[in-house]
PDB file of C-alpha atoms and ligand atoms in Angstrom:
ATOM      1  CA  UNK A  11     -12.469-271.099 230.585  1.00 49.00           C
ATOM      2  CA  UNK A  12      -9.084-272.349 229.353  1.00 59.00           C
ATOM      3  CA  UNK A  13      -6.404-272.548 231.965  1.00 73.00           C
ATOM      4  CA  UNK A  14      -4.649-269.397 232.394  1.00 93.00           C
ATOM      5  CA  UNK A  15      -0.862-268.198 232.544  1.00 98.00           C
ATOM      6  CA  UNK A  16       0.360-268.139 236.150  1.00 98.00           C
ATOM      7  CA  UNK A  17       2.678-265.386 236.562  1.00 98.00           C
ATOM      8  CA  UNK A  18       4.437-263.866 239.872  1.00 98.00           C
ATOM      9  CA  UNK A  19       4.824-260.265 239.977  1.00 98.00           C
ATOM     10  CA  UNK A  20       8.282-258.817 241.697  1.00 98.00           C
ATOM     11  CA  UNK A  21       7.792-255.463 243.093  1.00 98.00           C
ATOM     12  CA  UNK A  22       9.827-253.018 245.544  1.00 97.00           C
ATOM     13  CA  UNK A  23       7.307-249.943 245.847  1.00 96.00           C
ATOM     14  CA  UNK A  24       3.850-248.671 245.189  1.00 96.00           C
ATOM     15  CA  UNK A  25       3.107-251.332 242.233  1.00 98.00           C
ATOM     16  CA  UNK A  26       0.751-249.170 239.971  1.00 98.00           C
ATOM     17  CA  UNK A  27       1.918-251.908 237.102  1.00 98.00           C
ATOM     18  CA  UNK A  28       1.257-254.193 239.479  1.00 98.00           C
ATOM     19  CA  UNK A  29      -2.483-252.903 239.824  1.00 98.00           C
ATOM     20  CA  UNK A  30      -2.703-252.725 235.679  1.00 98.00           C
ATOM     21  CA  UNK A  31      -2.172-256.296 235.517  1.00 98.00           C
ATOM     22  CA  UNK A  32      -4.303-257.305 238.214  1.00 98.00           C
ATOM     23  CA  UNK A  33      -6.746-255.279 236.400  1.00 98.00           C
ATOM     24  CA  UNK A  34      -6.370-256.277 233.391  1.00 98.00           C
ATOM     25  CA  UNK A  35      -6.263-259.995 233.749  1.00 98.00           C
ATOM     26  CA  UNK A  36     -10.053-259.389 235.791  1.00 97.00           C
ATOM     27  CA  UNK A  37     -11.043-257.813 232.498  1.00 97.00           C
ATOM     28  CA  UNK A  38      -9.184-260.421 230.478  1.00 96.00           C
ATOM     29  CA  UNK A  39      -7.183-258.312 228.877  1.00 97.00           C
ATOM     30  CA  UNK A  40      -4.207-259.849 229.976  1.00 98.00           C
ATOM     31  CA  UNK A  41      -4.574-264.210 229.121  1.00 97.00           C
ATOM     32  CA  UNK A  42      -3.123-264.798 233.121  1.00 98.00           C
ATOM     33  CA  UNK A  43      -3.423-264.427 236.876  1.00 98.00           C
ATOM     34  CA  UNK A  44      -1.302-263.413 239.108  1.00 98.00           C
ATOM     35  CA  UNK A  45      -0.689-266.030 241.576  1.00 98.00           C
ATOM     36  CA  UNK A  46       1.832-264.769 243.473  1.00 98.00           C
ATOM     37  CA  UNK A  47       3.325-260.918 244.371  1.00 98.00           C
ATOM     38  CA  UNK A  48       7.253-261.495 245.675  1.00 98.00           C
ATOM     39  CA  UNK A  49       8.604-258.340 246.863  1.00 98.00           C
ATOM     40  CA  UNK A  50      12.075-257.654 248.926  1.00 98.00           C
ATOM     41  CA  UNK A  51      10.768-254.894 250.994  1.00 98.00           C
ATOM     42  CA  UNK A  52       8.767-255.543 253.500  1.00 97.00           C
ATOM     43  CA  UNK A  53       6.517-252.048 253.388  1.00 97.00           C
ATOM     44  CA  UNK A  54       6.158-252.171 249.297  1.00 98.00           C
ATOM     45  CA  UNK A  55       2.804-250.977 248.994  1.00 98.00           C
ATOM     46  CA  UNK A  56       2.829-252.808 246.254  1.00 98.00           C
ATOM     47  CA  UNK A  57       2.115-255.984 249.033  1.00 98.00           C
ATOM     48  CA  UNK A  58      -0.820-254.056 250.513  1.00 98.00           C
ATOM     49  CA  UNK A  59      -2.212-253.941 246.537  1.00 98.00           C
ATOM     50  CA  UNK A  60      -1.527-258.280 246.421  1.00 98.00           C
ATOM     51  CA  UNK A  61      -3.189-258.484 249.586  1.00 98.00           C
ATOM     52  CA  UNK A  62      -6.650-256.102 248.855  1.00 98.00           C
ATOM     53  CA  UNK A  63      -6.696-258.363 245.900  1.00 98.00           C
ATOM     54  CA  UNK A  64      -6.640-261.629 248.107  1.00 98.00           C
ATOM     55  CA  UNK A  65      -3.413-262.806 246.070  1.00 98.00           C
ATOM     56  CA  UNK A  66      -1.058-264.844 248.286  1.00 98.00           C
ATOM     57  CA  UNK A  67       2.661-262.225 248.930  1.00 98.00           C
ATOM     58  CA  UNK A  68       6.068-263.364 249.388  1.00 98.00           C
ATOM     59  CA  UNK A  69       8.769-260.898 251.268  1.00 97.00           C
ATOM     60  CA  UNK A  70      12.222-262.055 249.624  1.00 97.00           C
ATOM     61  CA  UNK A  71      15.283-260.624 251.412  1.00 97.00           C
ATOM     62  CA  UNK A  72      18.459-262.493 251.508  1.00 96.00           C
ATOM     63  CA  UNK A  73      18.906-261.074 254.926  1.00 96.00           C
ATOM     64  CA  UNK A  74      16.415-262.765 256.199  1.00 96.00           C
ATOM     65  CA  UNK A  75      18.090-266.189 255.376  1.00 95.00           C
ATOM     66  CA  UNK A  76      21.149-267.573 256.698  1.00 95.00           C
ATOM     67  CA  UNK A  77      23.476-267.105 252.965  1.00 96.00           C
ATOM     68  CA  UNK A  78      22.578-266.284 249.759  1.00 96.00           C
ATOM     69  CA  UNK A  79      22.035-269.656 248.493  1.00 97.00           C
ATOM     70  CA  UNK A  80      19.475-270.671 250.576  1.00 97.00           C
ATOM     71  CA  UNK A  81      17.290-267.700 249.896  1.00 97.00           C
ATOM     72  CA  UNK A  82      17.409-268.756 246.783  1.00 98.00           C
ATOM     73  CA  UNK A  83      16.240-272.002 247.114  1.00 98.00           C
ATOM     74  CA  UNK A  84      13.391-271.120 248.965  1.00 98.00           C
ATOM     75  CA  UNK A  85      12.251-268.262 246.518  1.00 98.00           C
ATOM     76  CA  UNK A  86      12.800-271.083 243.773  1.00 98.00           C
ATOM     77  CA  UNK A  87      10.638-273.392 245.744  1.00 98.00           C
ATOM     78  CA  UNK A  88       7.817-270.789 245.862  1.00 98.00           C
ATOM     79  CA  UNK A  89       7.554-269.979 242.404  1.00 98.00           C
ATOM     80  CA  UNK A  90       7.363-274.096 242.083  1.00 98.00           C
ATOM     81  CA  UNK A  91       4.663-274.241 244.660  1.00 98.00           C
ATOM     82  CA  UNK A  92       2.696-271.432 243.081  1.00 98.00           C
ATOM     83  CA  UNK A  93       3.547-273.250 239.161  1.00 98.00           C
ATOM     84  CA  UNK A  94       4.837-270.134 238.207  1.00 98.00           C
ATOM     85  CA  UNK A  95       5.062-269.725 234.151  1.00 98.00           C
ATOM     86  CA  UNK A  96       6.040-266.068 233.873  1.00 98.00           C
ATOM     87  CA  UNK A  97       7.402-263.344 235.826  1.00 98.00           C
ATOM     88  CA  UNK A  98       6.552-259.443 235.393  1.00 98.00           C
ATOM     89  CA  UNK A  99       9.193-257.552 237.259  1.00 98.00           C
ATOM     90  CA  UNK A 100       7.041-254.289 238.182  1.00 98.00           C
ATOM     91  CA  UNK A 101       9.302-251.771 239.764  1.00 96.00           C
ATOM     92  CA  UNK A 102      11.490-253.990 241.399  1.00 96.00           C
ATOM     93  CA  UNK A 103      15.102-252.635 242.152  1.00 92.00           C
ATOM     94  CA  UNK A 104      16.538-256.422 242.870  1.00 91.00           C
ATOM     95  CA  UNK A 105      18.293-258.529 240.003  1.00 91.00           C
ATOM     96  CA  UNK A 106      16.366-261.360 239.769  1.00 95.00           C
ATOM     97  CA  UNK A 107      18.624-264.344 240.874  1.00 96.00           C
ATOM     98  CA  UNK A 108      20.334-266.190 238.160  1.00 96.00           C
ATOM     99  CA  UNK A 109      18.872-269.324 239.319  1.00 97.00           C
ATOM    100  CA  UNK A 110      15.316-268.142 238.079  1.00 98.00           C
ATOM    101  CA  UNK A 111      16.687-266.205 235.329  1.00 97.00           C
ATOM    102  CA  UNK A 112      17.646-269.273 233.706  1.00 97.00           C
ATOM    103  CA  UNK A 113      15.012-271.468 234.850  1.00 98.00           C
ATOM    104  CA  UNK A 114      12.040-268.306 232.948  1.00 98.00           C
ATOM    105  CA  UNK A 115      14.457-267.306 230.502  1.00 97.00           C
ATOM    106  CA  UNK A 116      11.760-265.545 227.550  1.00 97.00           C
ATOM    107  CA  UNK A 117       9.602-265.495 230.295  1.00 98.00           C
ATOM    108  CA  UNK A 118      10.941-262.662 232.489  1.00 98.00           C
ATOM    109  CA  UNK A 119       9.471-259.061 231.684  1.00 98.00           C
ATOM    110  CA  UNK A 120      10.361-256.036 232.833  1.00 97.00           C
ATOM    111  CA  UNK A 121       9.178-252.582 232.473  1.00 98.00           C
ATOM    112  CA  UNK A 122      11.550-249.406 232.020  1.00 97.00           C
ATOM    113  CA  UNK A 123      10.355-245.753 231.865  1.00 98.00           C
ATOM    114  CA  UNK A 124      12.445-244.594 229.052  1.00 98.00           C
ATOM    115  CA  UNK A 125      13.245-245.813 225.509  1.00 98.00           C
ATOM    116  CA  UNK A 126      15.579-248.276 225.749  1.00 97.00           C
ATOM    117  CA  UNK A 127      18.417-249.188 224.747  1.00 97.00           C
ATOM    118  CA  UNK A 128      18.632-245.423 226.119  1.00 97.00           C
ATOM    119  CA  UNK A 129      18.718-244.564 229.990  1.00 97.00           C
ATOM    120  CA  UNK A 130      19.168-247.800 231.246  1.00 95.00           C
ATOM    121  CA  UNK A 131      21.637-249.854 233.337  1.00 91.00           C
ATOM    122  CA  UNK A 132      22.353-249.994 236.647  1.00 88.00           C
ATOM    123  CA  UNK A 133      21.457-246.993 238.451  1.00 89.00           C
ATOM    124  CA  UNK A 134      18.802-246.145 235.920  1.00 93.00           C
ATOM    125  CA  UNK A 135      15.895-246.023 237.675  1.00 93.00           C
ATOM    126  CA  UNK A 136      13.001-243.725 238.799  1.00 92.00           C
ATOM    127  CA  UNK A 137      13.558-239.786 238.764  1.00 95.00           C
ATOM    128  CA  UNK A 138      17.500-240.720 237.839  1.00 97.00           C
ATOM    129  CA  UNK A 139      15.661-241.397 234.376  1.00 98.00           C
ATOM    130  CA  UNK A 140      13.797-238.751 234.022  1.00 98.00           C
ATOM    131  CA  UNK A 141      16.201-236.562 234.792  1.00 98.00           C
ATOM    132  CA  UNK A 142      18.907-237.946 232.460  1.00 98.00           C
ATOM    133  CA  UNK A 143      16.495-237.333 229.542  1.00 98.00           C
ATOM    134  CA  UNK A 144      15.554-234.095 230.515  1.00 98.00           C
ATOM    135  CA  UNK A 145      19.041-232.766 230.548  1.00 98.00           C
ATOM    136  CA  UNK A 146      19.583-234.363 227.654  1.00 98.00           C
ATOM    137  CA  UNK A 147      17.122-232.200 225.591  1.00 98.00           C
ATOM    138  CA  UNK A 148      15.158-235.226 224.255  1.00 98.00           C
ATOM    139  CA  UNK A 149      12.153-234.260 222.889  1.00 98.00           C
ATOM    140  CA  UNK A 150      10.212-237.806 223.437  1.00 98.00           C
ATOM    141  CA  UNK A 151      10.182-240.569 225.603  1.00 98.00           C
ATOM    142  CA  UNK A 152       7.837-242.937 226.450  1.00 98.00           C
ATOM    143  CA  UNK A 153       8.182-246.579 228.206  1.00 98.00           C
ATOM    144  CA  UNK A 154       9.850-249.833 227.475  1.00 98.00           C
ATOM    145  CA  UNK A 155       8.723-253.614 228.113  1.00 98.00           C
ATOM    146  CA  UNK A 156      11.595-255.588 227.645  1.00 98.00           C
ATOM    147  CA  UNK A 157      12.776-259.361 227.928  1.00 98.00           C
ATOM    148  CA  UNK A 158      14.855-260.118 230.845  1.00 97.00           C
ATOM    149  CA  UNK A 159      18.615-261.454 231.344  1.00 93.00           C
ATOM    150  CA  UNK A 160      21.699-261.238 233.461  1.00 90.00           C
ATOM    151  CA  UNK A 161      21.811-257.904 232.828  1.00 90.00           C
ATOM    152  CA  UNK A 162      20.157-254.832 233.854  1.00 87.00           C
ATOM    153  CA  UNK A 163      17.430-253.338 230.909  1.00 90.00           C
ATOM    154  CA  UNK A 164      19.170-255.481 228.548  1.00 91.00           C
ATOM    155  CA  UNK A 165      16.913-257.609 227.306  1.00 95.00           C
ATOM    156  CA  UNK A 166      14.829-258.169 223.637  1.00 98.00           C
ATOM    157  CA  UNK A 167      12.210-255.119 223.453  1.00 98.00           C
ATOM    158  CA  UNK A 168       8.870-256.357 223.528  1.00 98.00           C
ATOM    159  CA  UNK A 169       6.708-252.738 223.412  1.00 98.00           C
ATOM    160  CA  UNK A 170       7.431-249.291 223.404  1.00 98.00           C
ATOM    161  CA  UNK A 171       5.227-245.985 223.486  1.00 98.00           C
ATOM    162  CA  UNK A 172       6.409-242.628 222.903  1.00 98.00           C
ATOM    163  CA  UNK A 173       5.008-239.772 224.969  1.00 98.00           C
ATOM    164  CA  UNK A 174       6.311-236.368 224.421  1.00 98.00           C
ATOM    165  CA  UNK A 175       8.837-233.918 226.359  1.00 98.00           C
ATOM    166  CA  UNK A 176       7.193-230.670 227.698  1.00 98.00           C
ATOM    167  CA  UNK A 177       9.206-227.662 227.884  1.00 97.00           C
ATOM    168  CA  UNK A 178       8.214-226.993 230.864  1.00 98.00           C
ATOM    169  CA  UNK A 179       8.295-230.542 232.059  1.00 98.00           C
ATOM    170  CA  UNK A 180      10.089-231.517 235.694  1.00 98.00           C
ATOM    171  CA  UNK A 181      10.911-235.247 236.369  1.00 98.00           C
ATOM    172  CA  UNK A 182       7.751-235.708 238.158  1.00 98.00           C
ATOM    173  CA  UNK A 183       5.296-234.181 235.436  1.00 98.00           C
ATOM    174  CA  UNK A 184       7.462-236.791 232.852  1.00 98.00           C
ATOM    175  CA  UNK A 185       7.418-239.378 234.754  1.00 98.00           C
ATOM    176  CA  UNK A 186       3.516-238.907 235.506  1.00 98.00           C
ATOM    177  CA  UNK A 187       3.095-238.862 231.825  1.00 98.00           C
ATOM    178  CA  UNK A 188       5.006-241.918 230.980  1.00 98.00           C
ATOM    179  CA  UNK A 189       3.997-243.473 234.150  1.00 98.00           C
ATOM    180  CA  UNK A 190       0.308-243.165 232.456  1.00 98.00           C
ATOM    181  CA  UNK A 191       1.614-245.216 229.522  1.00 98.00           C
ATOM    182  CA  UNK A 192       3.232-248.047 231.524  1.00 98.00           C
ATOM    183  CA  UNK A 193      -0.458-249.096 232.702  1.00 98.00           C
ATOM    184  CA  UNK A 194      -1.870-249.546 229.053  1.00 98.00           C
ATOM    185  CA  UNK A 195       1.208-251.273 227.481  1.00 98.00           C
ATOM    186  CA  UNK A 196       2.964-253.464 230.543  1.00 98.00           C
ATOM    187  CA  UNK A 197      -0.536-255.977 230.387  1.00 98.00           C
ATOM    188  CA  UNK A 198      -0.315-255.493 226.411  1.00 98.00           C
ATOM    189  CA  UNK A 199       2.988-257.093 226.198  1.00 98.00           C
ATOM    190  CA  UNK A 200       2.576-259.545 228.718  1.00 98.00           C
ATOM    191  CA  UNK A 201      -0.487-260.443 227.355  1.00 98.00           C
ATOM    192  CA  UNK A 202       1.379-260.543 223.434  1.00 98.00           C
ATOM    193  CA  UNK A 203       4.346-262.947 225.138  1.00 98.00           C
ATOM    194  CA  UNK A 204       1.374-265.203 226.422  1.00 98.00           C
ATOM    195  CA  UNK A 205      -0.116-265.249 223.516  1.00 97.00           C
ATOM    196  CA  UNK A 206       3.271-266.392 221.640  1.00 97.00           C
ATOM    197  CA  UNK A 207       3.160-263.858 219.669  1.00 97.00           C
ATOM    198  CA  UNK A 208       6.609-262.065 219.415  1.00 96.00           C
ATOM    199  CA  UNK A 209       8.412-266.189 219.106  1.00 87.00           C
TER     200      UNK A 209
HETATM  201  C1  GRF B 261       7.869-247.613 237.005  1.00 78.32           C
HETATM  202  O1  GRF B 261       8.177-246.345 236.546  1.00 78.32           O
HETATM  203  C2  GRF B 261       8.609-248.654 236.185  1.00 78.32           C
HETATM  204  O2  GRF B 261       8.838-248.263 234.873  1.00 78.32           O
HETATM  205  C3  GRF B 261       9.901-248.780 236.918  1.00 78.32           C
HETATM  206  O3  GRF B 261       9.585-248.619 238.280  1.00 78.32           O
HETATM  207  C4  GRF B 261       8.377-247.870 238.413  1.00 78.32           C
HETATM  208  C5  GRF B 261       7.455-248.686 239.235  1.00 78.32           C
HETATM  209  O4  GRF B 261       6.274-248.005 239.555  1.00 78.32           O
HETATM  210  N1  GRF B 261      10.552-250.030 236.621  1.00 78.32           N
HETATM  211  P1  GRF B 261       5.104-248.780 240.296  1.00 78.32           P
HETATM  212  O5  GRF B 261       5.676-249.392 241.554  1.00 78.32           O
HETATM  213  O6  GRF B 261       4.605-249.839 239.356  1.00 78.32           O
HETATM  214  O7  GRF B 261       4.065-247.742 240.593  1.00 78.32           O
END
């Protein structure tokens, strides 16, 4: 088999994407392995997932280094060791350093639970999402795979899926729903931008 795309998944909690691209890439639906899970808590259950799967985990906090800059050395020196070519950020709350931001640039995805370019940002995240486009009275939403940058959900939009909006729908029922979604089109994206095919 050709050589496949190494890519390190960044996660802060339960990493259900993180799980649809470990699937997928067994099933090769997704053209890469994940080589290495990074996340910057140390209970993520998203690390118990990486470790089930007998992929190697990294726990990045900058506390846990003397400043800033050397943390980010050594998470720069792991993604070197581990020949990193792309990095899916699944769920995690961090900004990636700029360091590696520039080093993946076009190579950085992330995944957003609402349609972008609406409810995102800083502070966008989880139920503050679904709420926002509750209240709002949308009628559909529906995830987002996006490029990353310097700046939070800012990125080129690589996929999108609408789901609808219940009328009777809470933030947990939506973000069930979309939730659903995020695990058929995160590897389909991923596996598009390995593929080349949104250059
Ligand atoms: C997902 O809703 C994703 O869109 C957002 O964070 C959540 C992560 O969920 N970025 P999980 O950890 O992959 O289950």
């Amino acid at each position: 088999m050709a050589s496949r795309a190494k890519i390190a998944v960044f996660v802060s909690g339960g990493g259900s994407n993180l799980q649809s691209l470990i699937d997928a890439s067994k099933t090769g639906k997704l053209a890469g392995e994940i080589v290495l899970v990074v996340s910057n808590k140390l209970k993520a259950y998203g690390l118990k997932r990486a470790a089930n799967e007998g992929i190697d985990t990294f726990v990045f906090r900058y506390k846990d280094f003397s400043d800033k800059e050397m943390a980010v050395r050594e998470l720069m020196a792991m993604l070197e060791e581990y020949k990193v070519e792309y990095i899916a950020l699944a769920g995690y709350l961090n900004l990636l350093p700029e360091k590696a931001v520039k080093k993946y640039r076009g190579k950085i995805t992330n995944i957003h639970p609402a349609l972008l370019p609406k409810y995102g940002g800083k502070g966008m995240y989880g139920h503050f999402v679904h709420e926002a486009v509750l209240a709002a009275g949308d009628k559909e939403s529906g995830p987002t795979v996006h490029l990353v940058d310097e700046i939070y959900d800012n990125g080129r939009i690589l996929l999108q899926r609408k789901v609808p909006v219940e009328s009777d729908d809470t933030p947990d029922t939506l973000a069930a729903r979309v939730l659903k979604v995020e695990h058929q089109i995160y590897p389909e994206a991923l596996d598009n931008l390995i593929k080349g095919k949104y250059s």
